[in-house]
Amino acid sequence: MFRIRFHGRGGEGIKTASRILGSSFFFEGFQVQDAPKYGAERRGAPVSAYVRADHKQIYERGEIHKPDLIIIADETLLHVTRNTVLEGIYENTVIFIISAMSNSELEEIINCGKTIIKIAPAVLPENYHRFLSSITASATARFTGIIQIDSLIRGVEEELKSAKNDLILENTAIAKKIFNDMTSYSGIVTETDGTPVITEPQLIDLPLHNSSIATPAIRTGSTSVKNQTGSWRTSRPVILQEKCSRCMLCNVYCPDSAITKNEEGFPVIDYNHCKGCLICREVCPSGAITQEDEKTSRSKTV
């Protein structure tokens, strides 16, 4: 069985990548599971997806805790949720990452597994974020050495069939390029035993607690301020004071209360907690809020 786990951020196409890969396996005659894992968070939140593929019926369910292949579409996850991303790595796990970090930097952070395969954003199209699902799915398909290019392209077309024809053609073109570029890694990911380990259920007697302990009660202030969700952003809102009328509608509509008012009455964005939903930009009547790429904005401030 192939056990493959995708990691990325909401809005990057990780769910679609797992669907493309799952469909490609299916077209090759495999039994397949593919499922995403995410909560109610908005764009930019860490998300994951799982793909299992086997020649026989699959009895495993749920998350993959011992993956044969891990795909990391966003290198910043290694600084935010490293333990989650690298969970269950063993000596045969292959790791594929899109990263601008050097090989030595990656090896220092990811000091486990069989092989780290890196592709630098500089060799990808300038707007490669639009095609992350096809990029990661096609690379993964090549790593298995099982999926043929025709099945991959059919998987891309099947999962993107509701999109415009031009977008489908762009995705299939980049999928073919990545598939060919990764030829030297064909077959690097190998199947492992697909037999689930079944143990007898154990009965656990839990002692009853005093009701004053067992009944939940919230008596202290919230701790959400300590959860700096600004790392979720893929784009950030930027306020242009010369256009701002100080109506503060952005403050009213911000779902995270991340916009306050300074002494002059202008809105100020708390980037530690702004998740980049860009609702503020949509409701601004004077067009005083623009959108900037998050990585570009951060590089300006470094």
mmCIF file of C-alpha atoms in Angstrom:
data_model
loop_
_atom_site.group_PDB
_atom_site.id
_atom_site.type_symbol
_atom_site.label_atom_id
_atom_site.label_comp_id
_atom_site.label_asym_id
_atom_site.label_seq_id
_atom_site.Cartn_x
_atom_site.Cartn_y
_atom_site.Cartn_z
ATOM 1 C CA MET A 1 0.000 0.000 0.000
ATOM 2 C CA PHE A 2 1.083 3.579 -0.692
ATOM 3 C CA ARG A 3 0.511 5.939 2.257
ATOM 4 C CA ILE A 4 0.937 9.570 1.223
ATOM 5 C CA ARG A 5 0.368 12.730 3.267
ATOM 6 C CA PHE A 6 0.079 16.286 1.928
ATOM 7 C CA HIS A 7 0.713 19.418 4.028
ATOM 8 C CA GLY A 8 0.002 23.000 3.036
ATOM 9 C CA ARG A 9 -2.165 25.990 3.851
ATOM 10 C CA GLY A 10 -5.816 26.633 3.191
ATOM 11 C CA GLY A 11 -6.362 27.968 -0.322
ATOM 12 C CA GLU A 12 -3.188 26.426 -1.798
ATOM 13 C CA GLY A 13 -4.949 23.456 -3.392
ATOM 14 C CA ILE A 14 -3.837 20.670 -1.042
ATOM 15 C CA LYS A 15 -7.271 19.050 -1.023
ATOM 16 C CA THR A 16 -7.367 19.202 -4.827
ATOM 17 C CA ALA A 17 -3.848 17.728 -5.030
ATOM 18 C CA SER A 18 -4.922 14.680 -3.035
ATOM 19 C CA ARG A 19 -7.992 14.309 -5.246
ATOM 20 C CA ILE A 20 -5.906 14.475 -8.431
ATOM 21 C CA LEU A 21 -3.489 11.871 -7.082
ATOM 22 C CA GLY A 22 -6.321 9.643 -5.849
ATOM 23 C CA SER A 23 -8.046 9.787 -9.238
ATOM 24 C CA SER A 24 -4.763 9.038 -11.014
ATOM 25 C CA PHE A 25 -4.230 5.946 -8.849
ATOM 26 C CA PHE A 26 -7.831 4.888 -9.532
ATOM 27 C CA PHE A 27 -7.326 5.151 -13.286
ATOM 28 C CA GLU A 28 -4.343 2.805 -12.870
ATOM 29 C CA GLY A 29 -6.635 0.179 -11.296
ATOM 30 C CA PHE A 30 -5.912 0.833 -7.611
ATOM 31 C CA GLN A 31 -8.303 0.869 -4.672
ATOM 32 C CA VAL A 32 -8.022 4.407 -3.295
ATOM 33 C CA GLN A 33 -8.804 6.588 -0.293
ATOM 34 C CA ASP A 34 -8.255 10.341 -0.355
ATOM 35 C CA ALA A 35 -9.448 12.720 2.319
ATOM 36 C CA PRO A 36 -8.547 16.212 3.567
ATOM 37 C CA LYS A 37 -8.263 17.343 7.171
ATOM 38 C CA TYR A 38 -9.084 20.905 8.119
ATOM 39 C CA GLY A 39 -11.360 22.806 10.459
ATOM 40 C CA ALA A 40 -13.395 25.960 10.103
ATOM 41 C CA GLU A 41 -10.316 28.142 9.653
ATOM 42 C CA ARG A 42 -9.976 30.485 6.730
ATOM 43 C CA ARG A 43 -7.409 30.728 3.972
ATOM 44 C CA GLY A 44 -3.827 30.291 5.182
ATOM 45 C CA ALA A 45 -4.519 27.892 8.055
ATOM 46 C CA PRO A 46 -2.409 24.690 8.118
ATOM 47 C CA VAL A 47 -4.258 21.843 6.376
ATOM 48 C CA SER A 48 -3.395 18.284 5.398
ATOM 49 C CA ALA A 49 -4.730 15.557 3.131
ATOM 50 C CA TYR A 50 -4.227 11.803 2.945
ATOM 51 C CA VAL A 51 -4.053 9.294 0.106
ATOM 52 C CA ARG A 52 -3.958 5.518 0.437
ATOM 53 C CA ALA A 53 -3.683 3.318 -2.648
ATOM 54 C CA ASP A 54 -3.547 -0.468 -2.797
ATOM 55 C CA HIS A 55 -4.264 -3.293 -5.241
ATOM 56 C CA LYS A 56 -6.706 -4.835 -2.769
ATOM 57 C CA GLN A 57 -9.437 -3.506 -0.511
ATOM 58 C CA ILE A 58 -8.252 -0.957 2.045
ATOM 59 C CA TYR A 59 -9.328 -1.510 5.632
ATOM 60 C CA GLU A 60 -7.357 1.291 7.254
ATOM 61 C CA ARG A 61 -9.219 4.470 8.112
ATOM 62 C CA GLY A 62 -8.432 7.936 9.393
ATOM 63 C CA GLU A 63 -5.182 9.873 9.400
ATOM 64 C CA ILE A 64 -1.897 8.473 8.140
ATOM 65 C CA HIS A 65 0.549 8.369 11.048
ATOM 66 C CA LYS A 66 3.394 6.510 9.277
ATOM 67 C CA PRO A 67 3.642 7.944 5.744
ATOM 68 C CA ASP A 68 5.768 6.577 2.896
ATOM 69 C CA LEU A 69 5.788 10.050 1.329
ATOM 70 C CA ILE A 70 5.243 13.527 2.796
ATOM 71 C CA ILE A 71 4.562 16.521 0.557
ATOM 72 C CA ILE A 72 5.221 19.959 2.075
ATOM 73 C CA ALA A 73 3.833 22.680 -0.184
ATOM 74 C CA ASP A 74 4.725 25.547 2.170
ATOM 75 C CA GLU A 75 8.099 25.619 3.928
ATOM 76 C CA THR A 76 6.840 27.964 6.657
ATOM 77 C CA LEU A 77 4.930 25.029 8.155
ATOM 78 C CA LEU A 78 8.271 23.656 9.352
ATOM 79 C CA HIS A 79 8.529 26.658 11.670
ATOM 80 C CA VAL A 80 4.887 26.670 12.772
ATOM 81 C CA THR A 81 3.709 23.042 12.990
ATOM 82 C CA ARG A 82 6.951 21.064 12.558
ATOM 83 C CA ASN A 83 5.922 18.136 14.784
ATOM 84 C CA THR A 84 2.650 17.685 12.907
ATOM 85 C CA VAL A 85 4.256 17.877 9.480
ATOM 86 C CA LEU A 86 7.058 15.444 10.341
ATOM 87 C CA GLU A 87 4.956 13.045 12.421
ATOM 88 C CA GLY A 88 5.615 9.355 11.840
ATOM 89 C CA ILE A 89 8.661 9.659 9.598
ATOM 90 C CA TYR A 90 10.631 6.407 9.468
ATOM 91 C CA GLU A 91 13.740 5.234 7.622
ATOM 92 C CA ASN A 92 11.969 4.785 4.255
ATOM 93 C CA THR A 93 9.915 7.996 4.267
ATOM 94 C CA VAL A 94 10.542 10.304 1.304
ATOM 95 C CA ILE A 95 9.960 14.037 1.765
ATOM 96 C CA PHE A 96 9.137 16.394 -1.100
ATOM 97 C CA ILE A 97 9.193 20.120 -0.358
ATOM 98 C CA ILE A 98 8.862 23.369 -2.284
ATOM 99 C CA SER A 99 11.435 25.570 -0.575
ATOM 100 C CA ALA A 100 13.959 28.333 -1.115
ATOM 101 C CA MET A 101 16.037 27.098 1.825
ATOM 102 C CA SER A 102 19.436 25.541 1.189
ATOM 103 C CA ASN A 103 19.925 21.786 1.410
ATOM 104 C CA SER A 104 21.898 22.152 4.635
ATOM 105 C CA GLU A 105 19.149 24.243 6.234
ATOM 106 C CA LEU A 106 16.524 21.662 5.300
ATOM 107 C CA GLU A 107 18.626 18.760 6.544
ATOM 108 C CA GLU A 108 19.080 20.541 9.873
ATOM 109 C CA ILE A 109 15.317 20.911 10.304
ATOM 110 C CA ILE A 110 14.372 17.563 8.743
ATOM 111 C CA ASN A 111 17.008 15.271 10.222
ATOM 112 C CA CYS A 112 15.145 12.057 9.528
ATOM 113 C CA GLY A 113 13.657 9.964 6.717
ATOM 114 C CA LYS A 114 15.163 8.409 3.609
ATOM 115 C CA THR A 115 15.418 11.251 1.097
ATOM 116 C CA ILE A 116 14.565 14.953 0.867
ATOM 117 C CA ILE A 117 13.574 16.069 -2.627
ATOM 118 C CA LYS A 118 13.500 19.849 -2.963
ATOM 119 C CA ILE A 119 12.227 22.039 -5.744
ATOM 120 C CA ALA A 120 12.982 25.759 -5.518
ATOM 121 C CA PRO A 121 10.238 28.320 -6.219
ATOM 122 C CA ALA A 122 12.690 30.086 -8.571
ATOM 123 C CA VAL A 123 12.456 27.246 -11.113
ATOM 124 C CA LEU A 124 8.644 27.271 -11.049
ATOM 125 C CA PRO A 125 6.384 29.742 -12.892
ATOM 126 C CA GLU A 126 6.148 33.164 -11.248
ATOM 127 C CA ASN A 127 2.518 32.525 -10.276
ATOM 128 C CA TYR A 128 3.111 28.893 -9.298
ATOM 129 C CA HIS A 129 0.760 29.150 -6.295
ATOM 130 C CA ARG A 130 -2.128 28.902 -8.779
ATOM 131 C CA PHE A 131 -0.888 25.466 -9.827
ATOM 132 C CA LEU A 132 0.284 23.958 -6.520
ATOM 133 C CA SER A 133 -2.277 21.167 -6.693
ATOM 134 C CA SER A 134 -1.047 20.012 -10.115
ATOM 135 C CA ILE A 135 2.630 20.538 -9.222
ATOM 136 C CA THR A 136 2.519 18.449 -6.043
ATOM 137 C CA ALA A 137 0.203 15.773 -7.472
ATOM 138 C CA SER A 138 2.309 15.260 -10.622
ATOM 139 C CA ALA A 139 5.574 15.075 -8.669
ATOM 140 C CA THR A 140 4.012 12.531 -6.322
ATOM 141 C CA ALA A 141 2.684 10.483 -9.229
ATOM 142 C CA ARG A 142 6.198 10.302 -10.689
ATOM 143 C CA PHE A 143 7.727 9.308 -7.334
ATOM 144 C CA THR A 144 5.515 6.206 -7.167
ATOM 145 C CA GLY A 145 6.785 4.901 -10.499
ATOM 146 C CA ILE A 146 3.313 3.385 -10.983
ATOM 147 C CA ILE A 147 1.174 6.182 -12.385
ATOM 148 C CA GLN A 148 1.488 6.877 -16.096
ATOM 149 C CA ILE A 149 1.260 10.358 -17.595
ATOM 150 C CA ASP A 150 -2.089 9.626 -19.273
ATOM 151 C CA SER A 151 -3.681 8.703 -15.939
ATOM 152 C CA LEU A 152 -2.204 11.817 -14.298
ATOM 153 C CA ILE A 153 -3.553 14.166 -16.987
ATOM 154 C CA ARG A 154 -6.922 12.433 -16.830
ATOM 155 C CA GLY A 155 -6.887 12.982 -13.041
ATOM 156 C CA VAL A 156 -6.106 16.699 -13.472
ATOM 157 C CA GLU A 157 -8.877 17.125 -16.033
ATOM 158 C CA GLU A 158 -11.356 15.191 -13.896
ATOM 159 C CA GLU A 159 -10.778 17.248 -10.763
ATOM 160 C CA LEU A 160 -10.664 20.614 -12.572
ATOM 161 C CA LYS A 161 -13.528 19.950 -14.985
ATOM 162 C CA SER A 162 -15.604 22.784 -13.498
ATOM 163 C CA ALA A 163 -12.817 25.325 -14.175
ATOM 164 C CA LYS A 164 -12.350 27.362 -17.350
ATOM 165 C CA ASN A 165 -10.743 25.523 -20.240
ATOM 166 C CA ASP A 166 -7.683 27.843 -20.295
ATOM 167 C CA LEU A 167 -6.968 27.071 -16.631
ATOM 168 C CA ILE A 168 -7.275 23.331 -17.254
ATOM 169 C CA LEU A 169 -4.819 23.573 -20.154
ATOM 170 C CA GLU A 170 -2.345 25.535 -18.012
ATOM 171 C CA ASN A 171 -2.566 22.922 -15.242
ATOM 172 C CA THR A 172 -2.108 19.966 -17.582
ATOM 173 C CA ALA A 173 0.910 21.661 -19.180
ATOM 174 C CA ILE A 174 2.664 22.259 -15.873
ATOM 175 C CA ALA A 175 1.720 18.758 -14.666
ATOM 176 C CA LYS A 176 3.452 17.257 -17.724
ATOM 177 C CA LYS A 177 6.541 19.429 -17.151
ATOM 178 C CA ILE A 178 6.902 18.491 -13.469
ATOM 179 C CA PHE A 179 6.257 14.817 -14.264
ATOM 180 C CA ASN A 180 9.113 14.870 -16.801
ATOM 181 C CA ASP A 181 11.420 16.937 -14.574
ATOM 182 C CA MET A 182 11.106 14.335 -11.797
ATOM 183 C CA THR A 183 11.966 11.363 -14.030
ATOM 184 C CA SER A 184 15.157 10.594 -12.095
ATOM 185 C CA TYR A 185 13.090 10.013 -8.929
ATOM 186 C CA SER A 186 10.642 7.562 -10.530
ATOM 187 C CA GLY A 187 9.962 4.676 -8.146
ATOM 188 C CA ILE A 188 11.722 6.243 -5.152
ATOM 189 C CA VAL A 189 8.565 5.785 -3.067
ATOM 190 C CA THR A 190 7.833 2.115 -2.470
ATOM 191 C CA GLU A 191 4.759 0.298 -1.239
ATOM 192 C CA THR A 192 4.673 -1.021 2.319
ATOM 193 C CA ASP A 193 2.629 -3.749 3.966
ATOM 194 C CA GLY A 194 -1.059 -2.976 3.634
ATOM 195 C CA THR A 195 -2.244 -5.413 6.305
ATOM 196 C CA PRO A 196 -3.772 -3.504 9.226
ATOM 197 C CA VAL A 197 -2.652 -4.446 12.727
ATOM 198 C CA ILE A 198 -5.744 -5.455 14.693
ATOM 199 C CA THR A 199 -5.580 -5.909 18.436
ATOM 200 C CA GLU A 200 -8.190 -6.995 20.931
ATOM 201 C CA PRO A 201 -10.017 -4.029 22.494
ATOM 202 C CA GLN A 202 -9.076 -3.293 26.071
ATOM 203 C CA LEU A 203 -11.663 -2.289 28.660
ATOM 204 C CA ILE A 204 -10.612 0.670 30.777
ATOM 205 C CA ASP A 205 -12.415 1.505 34.009
ATOM 206 C CA LEU A 206 -12.460 5.237 34.586
ATOM 207 C CA PRO A 207 -13.088 6.418 38.150
ATOM 208 C CA LEU A 208 -15.855 8.961 38.672
ATOM 209 C CA HIS A 209 -14.715 12.476 39.375
ATOM 210 C CA ASN A 210 -16.214 14.894 41.813
ATOM 211 C CA SER A 211 -18.803 16.899 39.858
ATOM 212 C CA SER A 212 -17.113 20.181 40.799
ATOM 213 C CA ILE A 213 -14.048 18.969 38.886
ATOM 214 C CA ALA A 214 -15.824 17.219 36.023
ATOM 215 C CA THR A 215 -18.172 20.085 35.141
ATOM 216 C CA PRO A 216 -16.487 22.621 32.836
ATOM 217 C CA ALA A 217 -16.429 26.222 33.945
ATOM 218 C CA ILE A 218 -14.662 29.166 32.332
ATOM 219 C CA ARG A 219 -13.636 31.804 34.846
ATOM 220 C CA THR A 220 -10.603 33.382 33.209
ATOM 221 C CA GLY A 221 -10.017 35.507 30.151
ATOM 222 C CA SER A 222 -9.549 33.956 26.718
ATOM 223 C CA THR A 223 -6.111 32.930 25.475
ATOM 224 C CA SER A 224 -6.681 33.430 21.738
ATOM 225 C CA VAL A 225 -4.420 36.495 21.844
ATOM 226 C CA LYS A 226 -1.516 34.086 22.411
ATOM 227 C CA ASN A 227 -2.325 32.175 19.218
ATOM 228 C CA GLN A 228 -0.617 34.371 16.639
ATOM 229 C CA THR A 229 -2.541 33.321 13.545
ATOM 230 C CA GLY A 230 -0.814 35.871 11.321
ATOM 231 C CA SER A 231 1.344 33.031 9.994
ATOM 232 C CA TRP A 232 -1.742 31.714 8.158
ATOM 233 C CA ARG A 233 -1.734 34.549 5.617
ATOM 234 C CA THR A 234 -0.912 34.094 1.967
ATOM 235 C CA SER A 235 -1.844 37.733 1.264
ATOM 236 C CA ARG A 236 -2.027 40.734 3.578
ATOM 237 C CA PRO A 237 -4.199 43.851 3.557
ATOM 238 C CA VAL A 238 -2.337 47.181 3.488
ATOM 239 C CA ILE A 239 -4.012 50.488 4.382
ATOM 240 C CA LEU A 240 -3.373 53.573 2.224
ATOM 241 C CA GLN A 241 -3.911 56.511 4.571
ATOM 242 C CA GLU A 242 -4.102 59.037 1.719
ATOM 243 C CA LYS A 243 -7.307 57.338 0.541
ATOM 244 C CA CYS A 244 -8.722 56.381 3.943
ATOM 245 C CA SER A 245 -11.855 58.266 5.086
ATOM 246 C CA ARG A 246 -11.547 56.838 8.638
ATOM 247 C CA CYS A 247 -15.048 55.344 8.478
ATOM 248 C CA MET A 248 -13.722 52.271 10.364
ATOM 249 C CA LEU A 249 -15.957 49.816 8.518
ATOM 250 C CA CYS A 250 -12.887 47.586 8.328
ATOM 251 C CA ASN A 251 -12.889 47.450 12.134
ATOM 252 C CA VAL A 252 -16.577 46.602 12.226
ATOM 253 C CA TYR A 253 -16.339 43.755 9.711
ATOM 254 C CA CYS A 254 -12.992 42.241 10.766
ATOM 255 C CA PRO A 255 -13.938 38.772 12.130
ATOM 256 C CA ASP A 256 -10.819 38.618 14.319
ATOM 257 C CA SER A 257 -10.839 42.126 15.821
ATOM 258 C CA ALA A 258 -7.398 42.597 14.309
ATOM 259 C CA ILE A 259 -8.047 46.216 13.246
ATOM 260 C CA THR A 260 -7.970 49.048 15.777
ATOM 261 C CA LYS A 261 -7.822 52.862 15.568
ATOM 262 C CA ASN A 262 -4.782 55.015 16.254
ATOM 263 C CA GLU A 263 -4.739 58.463 17.842
ATOM 264 C CA GLU A 264 -5.378 60.134 14.482
ATOM 265 C CA GLY A 265 -8.413 57.959 13.814
ATOM 266 C CA PHE A 266 -6.804 55.822 11.123
ATOM 267 C CA PRO A 267 -7.197 52.031 11.177
ATOM 268 C CA VAL A 268 -4.187 49.953 12.228
ATOM 269 C CA ILE A 269 -3.849 46.241 11.394
ATOM 270 C CA ASP A 270 -2.474 43.786 13.945
ATOM 271 C CA TYR A 271 -0.505 41.510 11.608
ATOM 272 C CA ASN A 272 0.185 39.036 14.423
ATOM 273 C CA HIS A 273 -3.495 38.064 14.357
ATOM 274 C CA CYS A 274 -4.709 39.106 10.873
ATOM 275 C CA LYS A 275 -5.407 35.858 8.978
ATOM 276 C CA GLY A 276 -5.552 37.527 5.578
ATOM 277 C CA CYS A 277 -9.247 36.950 4.834
ATOM 278 C CA LEU A 278 -9.312 40.386 3.116
ATOM 279 C CA ILE A 279 -12.901 41.112 4.151
ATOM 280 C CA CYS A 280 -11.674 44.588 5.107
ATOM 281 C CA ARG A 281 -10.598 45.225 1.531
ATOM 282 C CA GLU A 282 -13.973 44.114 0.201
ATOM 283 C CA VAL A 283 -16.005 46.423 2.488
ATOM 284 C CA CYS A 284 -13.761 49.510 2.233
ATOM 285 C CA PRO A 285 -15.898 52.121 0.399
ATOM 286 C CA SER A 286 -12.953 54.329 -0.593
ATOM 287 C CA GLY A 287 -10.636 51.582 -1.896
ATOM 288 C CA ALA A 288 -8.063 52.455 0.759
ATOM 289 C CA ILE A 289 -7.055 48.842 1.420
ATOM 290 C CA THR A 290 -4.904 46.963 -1.073
ATOM 291 C CA GLN A 291 -3.704 43.363 -1.217
ATOM 292 C CA GLU A 292 -0.041 42.344 -1.177
ATOM 293 C CA ASP A 293 1.612 38.935 -1.445
ATOM 294 C CA GLU A 294 2.617 37.892 2.062
ATOM 295 C CA LYS A 295 6.088 36.599 1.232
ATOM 296 C CA THR A 296 6.895 39.750 -0.744
ATOM 297 C CA SER A 297 5.697 41.959 2.112
ATOM 298 C CA ARG A 298 7.776 40.069 4.671
ATOM 299 C CA SER A 299 10.914 40.313 2.568
ATOM 300 C CA LYS A 300 10.519 44.123 2.525
ATOM 301 C CA THR A 301 10.549 44.252 6.321
ATOM 302 C CA VAL A 302 13.522 41.908 6.845
#
